[in-house]
Tab-separated table of C-alpha atoms in Angstrom:
chain	number	residue	atom	x	y	z
A	1	MET	CA	60.499	165.862	-17.663
A	2	SER	CA	63.776	167.784	-17.479
A	3	ASP	CA	64.530	170.257	-20.276
A	4	SER	CA	67.785	168.452	-21.050
A	5	TYR	CA	66.078	165.106	-21.723
A	6	THR	CA	63.250	164.013	-23.939
A	7	THR	CA	61.908	160.501	-24.204
A	8	SER	CA	63.507	160.296	-27.651
A	9	SER	CA	66.931	160.383	-25.966
A	10	PHE	CA	66.042	157.330	-23.872
A	11	TYR	CA	66.179	153.611	-24.511
A	12	THR	CA	63.063	151.726	-23.404
A	13	LEU	CA	63.057	148.319	-21.705
A	14	ASN	CA	59.442	147.947	-20.602
A	15	ARG	CA	56.518	150.040	-19.338
A	16	ARG	CA	58.401	151.100	-16.208
A	17	TYR	CA	62.060	151.544	-17.211
A	18	MET	CA	63.930	153.817	-19.628
A	19	ARG	CA	67.617	154.743	-19.603
A	20	SER	CA	69.196	157.827	-21.181
A	21	GLU	CA	71.643	157.422	-24.057
A	22	ASP	CA	74.520	158.622	-21.879
A	23	CYS	CA	73.402	156.201	-19.118
A	24	SER	CA	73.376	158.940	-16.472
A	25	VAL	CA	69.582	159.064	-16.023
A	26	ILE	CA	66.950	156.384	-15.521
A	27	MET	CA	63.214	156.982	-15.743
A	28	TYR	CA	61.435	154.452	-13.569
A	29	GLY	CA	57.744	154.035	-13.055
A	30	GLY	CA	55.009	154.529	-15.553
A	31	GLY	CA	51.356	155.279	-15.717
A	32	GLY	CA	52.209	158.966	-15.422
A	33	GLU	CA	54.169	158.507	-12.194
A	34	HIS	CA	57.784	158.719	-13.265
A	35	VAL	CA	60.794	158.835	-11.038
A	36	MET	CA	63.814	160.457	-12.646
A	37	LEU	CA	66.994	159.027	-11.158
A	38	ASN	CA	70.416	160.558	-11.716
A	39	PHE	CA	73.511	158.409	-11.200
A	40	ASP	CA	75.428	161.054	-9.229
A	41	GLN	CA	72.462	161.850	-6.974
A	42	CYS	CA	71.888	158.149	-6.267
A	43	THR	CA	75.567	157.773	-5.375
A	44	GLU	CA	75.211	160.686	-2.926
A	45	THR	CA	72.057	159.112	-1.481
A	46	LEU	CA	73.942	155.867	-0.870
A	47	ALA	CA	76.643	157.784	1.028
A	48	MET	CA	73.946	159.510	3.111
A	49	LEU	CA	72.278	156.172	3.916
A	50	ASP	CA	75.639	154.733	4.922
A	51	TYR	CA	76.193	157.693	7.243
A	52	ARG	CA	72.762	157.233	8.852
A	53	VAL	CA	73.298	153.503	9.378
A	54	THR	CA	76.729	154.190	10.874
A	55	GLN	CA	75.214	156.791	13.210
A	56	LYS	CA	72.447	154.421	14.311
A	57	THR	CA	74.759	151.470	14.905
A	58	SER	CA	77.498	153.408	16.670
A	59	PHE	CA	75.310	154.111	19.702
A	60	ARG	CA	73.170	151.814	21.804
A	61	HIS	CA	69.578	151.888	20.653
A	62	GLY	CA	66.557	150.062	21.954
A	63	ALA	CA	64.796	147.183	20.215
A	64	ALA	CA	62.356	149.606	18.585
A	65	THR	CA	65.073	150.998	16.346
A	66	SER	CA	66.610	147.680	15.316
A	67	LYS	CA	63.934	147.071	12.649
A	68	GLU	CA	64.450	150.599	11.378
A	69	THR	CA	68.205	150.089	11.183
A	70	LYS	CA	67.752	146.775	9.352
A	71	MET	CA	65.428	148.447	6.853
A	72	TYR	CA	67.998	151.200	6.249
A	73	GLU	CA	70.623	148.480	5.712
A	74	LEU	CA	68.391	146.595	3.253
A	75	ILE	CA	67.631	149.752	1.278
A	76	MET	CA	71.296	150.699	1.300
A	77	ALA	CA	72.340	147.222	0.079
A	78	GLN	CA	69.741	147.303	-2.688
A	79	LEU	CA	70.782	150.758	-3.879
A	80	SER	CA	74.418	149.675	-3.761
A	81	ASP	CA	73.625	146.664	-5.972
A	82	ILE	CA	71.806	148.867	-8.493
A	83	LEU	CA	74.757	151.270	-8.570
A	84	VAL	CA	77.214	148.420	-9.270
A	85	HIS	CA	75.337	147.673	-12.502
A	86	TRP	CA	74.671	151.317	-13.300
A	87	ARG	CA	78.342	152.237	-12.858
A	88	LYS	CA	79.226	149.790	-15.677
A	89	ALA	CA	76.851	151.581	-18.037
A	90	VAL	CA	78.023	155.060	-17.025
A	91	ALA	CA	81.665	154.019	-17.492
A	92	ASP	CA	81.037	152.761	-21.044
A	93	PRO	CA	77.805	154.222	-22.458
A	94	ALA	CA	78.787	153.347	-26.044
A	95	HIS	CA	78.744	149.648	-25.130
A	96	TYR	CA	75.214	149.897	-23.721
A	97	ARG	CA	73.644	151.793	-26.600
A	98	SER	CA	70.723	150.531	-28.599
A	99	ASN	CA	71.518	148.960	-31.949
A	100	LYS	CA	70.700	150.403	-35.372
A	101	VAL	CA	68.138	147.701	-36.158
A	102	ASP	CA	65.925	148.594	-33.190
A	103	PRO	CA	66.891	152.132	-32.106
A	104	GLY	CA	65.531	153.292	-28.780
A	105	ILE	CA	65.272	149.821	-27.243
A	106	CYS	CA	67.274	148.486	-24.292
A	107	ILE	CA	68.927	145.304	-25.531
A	108	HIS	CA	71.255	144.522	-22.620
A	109	THR	CA	70.617	142.249	-19.640
A	110	LEU	CA	72.235	144.933	-17.479
A	111	ASP	CA	68.979	146.875	-17.876
A	112	ILE	CA	67.017	143.818	-16.714
A	113	ASP	CA	69.217	143.698	-13.597
A	114	MET	CA	68.713	147.404	-12.905
A	115	CYS	CA	64.946	147.270	-13.472
A	116	GLU	CA	64.617	144.271	-11.153
A	117	GLY	CA	66.774	146.084	-8.612
A	118	LEU	CA	64.540	149.157	-8.807
A	119	ASP	CA	61.434	146.968	-8.406
A	120	THR	CA	62.955	145.551	-5.215
A	121	LEU	CA	64.017	149.008	-4.001
A	122	LYS	CA	60.454	150.267	-4.535
A	123	ALA	CA	59.077	147.361	-2.477
A	124	LEU	CA	61.579	148.111	0.315
A	125	GLU	CA	60.704	151.806	0.296
A	126	ASP	CA	56.992	150.962	0.404
A	127	LYS	CA	57.699	148.784	3.457
A	128	ALA	CA	59.726	151.601	5.063
A	129	ASP	CA	56.714	153.904	4.561
A	130	GLU	CA	54.443	151.324	6.227
A	131	MET	CA	56.853	151.102	9.149
A	132	GLY	CA	56.842	154.884	9.553
A	133	ILE	CA	60.623	155.123	9.860
A	134	PRO	CA	61.407	158.617	11.150
A	135	ASN	CA	63.593	160.831	8.950
A	136	TYR	CA	63.595	158.391	6.029
A	137	THR	CA	63.290	160.163	2.684
A	138	ARG	CA	62.227	158.093	-0.306
A	139	LEU	CA	64.529	157.966	-3.297
A	140	LEU	CA	61.729	156.830	-5.625
A	141	VAL	CA	59.442	159.867	-5.519
A	142	PRO	CA	57.361	160.401	-8.672
A	143	PHE	CA	57.212	163.840	-10.179
A	144	PHE	CA	53.771	164.933	-11.200
A	145	GLN	CA	52.644	166.928	-14.180
A	146	SER	CA	49.542	169.045	-14.596
A	147	GLU	CA	48.804	167.361	-17.935
A	148	PRO	CA	48.682	163.600	-18.478
A	149	CYS	CA	52.098	162.344	-19.544
A	150	LYS	CA	52.354	161.474	-23.221
A	151	CYS	CA	55.861	160.008	-23.230
A	152	THR	CA	56.586	156.651	-24.861
A	153	LEU	CA	56.508	154.997	-21.450
A	154	CYS	CA	53.025	156.214	-20.502
A	155	ALA	CA	51.336	156.609	-23.869
A	156	PRO	CA	53.046	154.597	-26.601
A	157	SER	CA	51.357	154.478	-29.984
A	158	ILE	CA	49.715	151.218	-31.041
A	159	GLY	CA	52.604	150.559	-33.410
A	160	ARG	CA	55.182	151.141	-30.679
A	161	ARG	CA	53.300	148.822	-28.319
A	162	ARG	CA	53.580	145.996	-30.813
A	163	TRP	CA	57.211	146.871	-31.562
A	164	PHE	CA	58.184	146.938	-27.859
A	165	TRP	CA	56.708	143.458	-27.428
A	166	GLN	CA	58.451	142.128	-30.555
A	167	CYS	CA	61.774	143.534	-29.334
A	168	ALA	CA	61.318	141.992	-25.882
A	169	GLN	CA	60.771	138.599	-27.513
A	170	LYS	CA	63.704	139.121	-29.880
A	171	TYR	CA	66.318	140.249	-27.353
A	172	PHE	CA	65.267	138.555	-24.133
A	173	ALA	CA	63.715	135.222	-25.163
A	174	THR	CA	66.471	133.327	-23.325
A	175	LEU	CA	65.609	134.825	-19.939
A	176	PRO	CA	64.095	132.428	-17.415
A	177	PRO	CA	60.304	132.450	-17.976
A	178	THR	CA	59.507	133.963	-14.567
A	179	ILE	CA	61.882	136.883	-15.127
A	180	PHE	CA	60.651	137.391	-18.695
A	181	GLU	CA	57.056	137.473	-17.447
A	182	ARG	CA	57.895	139.892	-14.629
A	183	MET	CA	59.733	142.221	-17.000
A	184	PHE	CA	57.523	142.083	-20.073
A	185	SER	CA	53.985	140.958	-19.203
A	186	GLY	CA	52.832	144.579	-19.461
A	187	LEU	CA	54.219	144.814	-22.995
A	188	ARG	CA	52.472	141.569	-23.961
A	189	VAL	CA	49.158	142.897	-22.642
A	190	ASP	CA	49.707	146.213	-24.468
A	191	ALA	CA	50.425	144.387	-27.735
A	192	GLU	CA	47.357	142.171	-27.337
A	193	ASN	CA	45.161	145.183	-26.574
A	194	ALA	CA	46.570	146.990	-29.616
A	195	LEU	CA	45.235	144.323	-32.006
């Protein structure tokens, strides 16, 4: 983890998503395989993807590259959608802070939207890897540590596991059941295993 951030300066949504207090950084992943995403770097990546798609579509290419171009376009559209939500948080971080009752917890549906967007982006990047698209560089690349990660995402205490699950039920009970399950089933399992 970067020297400028500790997991205590992040708000947690679930076992795979945390957002920094200033909204500029998202930790995505879990199980010791974090991806640290910076808003400015993701914005630059979107511009680079747009340039590549423009380059590919401005010349005649054979059928073999059309799937590659479509995949670039899908990844670009997904990243763009994530950045629309993220830009709102970066523009007004005070609005998207945790509350005093449950400090350190994401309580905004904007975080649900960004986590779902990152889940979709990961699936698209996995597909791009399967396709073997030349010159494609993944955005979601985990950083590895020599020691097992002990952050609140990877190794929450038993008490925090229960608390995360209680907060998910408290703040997001009105989500459609399928979305709630997709977002928080890991927390439910953690809480049940902590009993």
